Amino acid sequence: MALTSAGRYGVAGDVVLRGMYPAELGPARERMTAFLAQYWGGPRRYSGLRGHPRLRMRHAAFRMDADTRERWLRHMRTALDGLDLDPRHEQQLWTYLERAAHSLAPDAG
């Protein structure tokens, strides 16, 4: 998935976010691709691999604050801007990404 490739590429060079990921980014990219595909009605591969998504629980071990949230969103925005999506789909996806990021750092301001 182009979104997760580009987003993860941005994360790879981010000194703050990079430490939240394993040395090899491939598995994280695959999980996010499977999660997003399932979330948007695709195959239930993510659940088959990892069980229920439990987004907040899976990220609980990481320090999520306004800075990390905004860094991640900036990388995902850059990735999204590099895709040629229908504007309606682009807006739906961006709204979801923002909502998910804010749910992981709810009191970050």
Coordinates of C-alpha atoms in Angstrom, one line a residue:
M1 CA 0.0 0.0 0.0
A2 CA 1.5 3.3 -1.1
L3 CA 0.2 5.2 1.9
T4 CA 2.0 3.0 4.5
S5 CA 5.2 2.8 2.4
A6 CA 5.5 6.6 2.2
G7 CA 4.3 7.1 5.7
R8 CA 6.8 4.6 7.1
Y9 CA 9.5 6.1 5.0
G10 CA 8.9 9.4 6.8
V11 CA 8.9 7.7 10.1
A12 CA 12.2 6.0 9.3
G13 CA 13.9 9.4 9.2
D14 CA 12.1 10.9 12.2
V15 CA 14.4 10.9 15.3
V16 CA 11.5 10.9 17.7
L17 CA 9.2 8.4 16.1
R18 CA 11.8 6.0 14.8
G19 CA 12.5 4.7 18.3
M20 CA 8.9 3.5 18.6
Y21 CA 9.3 1.0 15.8
P22 CA 11.3 -2.2 15.5
A23 CA 14.6 -2.2 13.7
E24 CA 12.9 -3.6 10.6
L25 CA 10.0 -1.4 9.5
G26 CA 8.6 -4.0 7.1
P27 CA 6.4 -5.9 9.6
A28 CA 5.0 -2.6 11.0
R29 CA 4.1 -1.6 7.5
E30 CA 2.5 -4.9 6.8
R31 CA 0.4 -4.7 9.9
M32 CA -0.8 -1.1 9.2
T33 CA -1.6 -2.1 5.6
A34 CA -3.7 -5.1 6.8
F35 CA -5.3 -3.0 9.5
L36 CA -6.3 -0.2 7.0
A37 CA -7.5 -2.7 4.4
Q38 CA -9.7 -4.4 7.0
Y39 CA -11.0 -1.1 8.5
W40 CA -12.1 0.0 5.1
G41 CA -14.0 -3.2 4.3
G42 CA -11.2 -5.4 2.8
P43 CA -10.1 -8.8 3.9
R44 CA -10.0 -9.6 7.6
R45 CA -6.3 -10.4 7.4
Y46 CA -5.3 -8.2 10.3
S47 CA -7.7 -9.9 12.7
G48 CA -6.5 -13.3 11.5
L49 CA -2.9 -12.3 12.2
R50 CA -3.2 -10.2 15.3
G51 CA -6.8 -10.6 16.7
H52 CA -9.0 -7.6 17.5
P53 CA -7.3 -4.3 16.5
R54 CA -7.5 -2.7 20.0
L55 CA -5.6 0.3 18.7
R56 CA -5.2 2.1 22.0
M57 CA -4.0 -1.1 23.8
R58 CA -1.5 -1.9 21.1
H59 CA 0.0 1.6 21.4
A60 CA -0.2 1.9 25.2
A61 CA 3.5 1.1 25.7
F62 CA 4.6 4.2 23.7
R63 CA 4.8 7.8 24.8
M64 CA 2.1 9.4 22.8
D65 CA 1.9 13.2 23.2
A66 CA 1.1 16.2 21.0
D67 CA 4.6 16.1 19.5
T68 CA 4.5 12.5 18.5
R69 CA 0.9 12.8 17.3
E70 CA 1.7 15.8 15.1
R71 CA 4.9 14.2 13.7
W72 CA 3.0 11.0 12.7
L73 CA 0.2 13.1 11.2
R74 CA 2.7 15.2 9.2
H75 CA 4.3 12.0 7.7
M76 CA 0.9 10.6 6.9
R77 CA -0.2 13.9 5.4
T78 CA 2.8 13.9 3.1
A79 CA 2.2 10.3 2.2
L80 CA -1.5 11.0 1.5
D81 CA -0.6 14.1 -0.6
G82 CA 1.5 11.8 -2.8
L83 CA -1.4 9.6 -3.8
D84 CA -3.9 10.4 -6.5
L85 CA -7.1 9.8 -4.6
D86 CA -10.5 11.0 -5.3
P87 CA -10.9 14.1 -3.1
R88 CA -13.9 12.5 -1.2
H89 CA -11.9 9.4 -0.4
E90 CA -8.8 11.4 0.5
Q91 CA -10.9 13.5 3.0
Q92 CA -12.5 10.4 4.5
L93 CA -9.1 8.8 5.0
W94 CA -7.5 11.9 6.4
T95 CA -10.4 12.4 8.8
Y96 CA -9.9 8.8 10.0
L97 CA -6.1 9.2 10.4
E98 CA -6.6 12.4 12.4
R99 CA -9.2 10.8 14.6
A100 CA -7.1 7.8 15.3
A101 CA -4.0 9.9 16.1
H102 CA -6.0 12.1 18.5
S103 CA -7.5 9.0 20.2
L104 CA -4.0 7.8 21.0
A105 CA -3.0 11.1 22.5
P106 CA -6.3 12.4 23.8
D107 CA -5.0 14.8 26.4
A108 CA -2.1 16.1 24.3
G109 CA -3.9 19.3 23.6

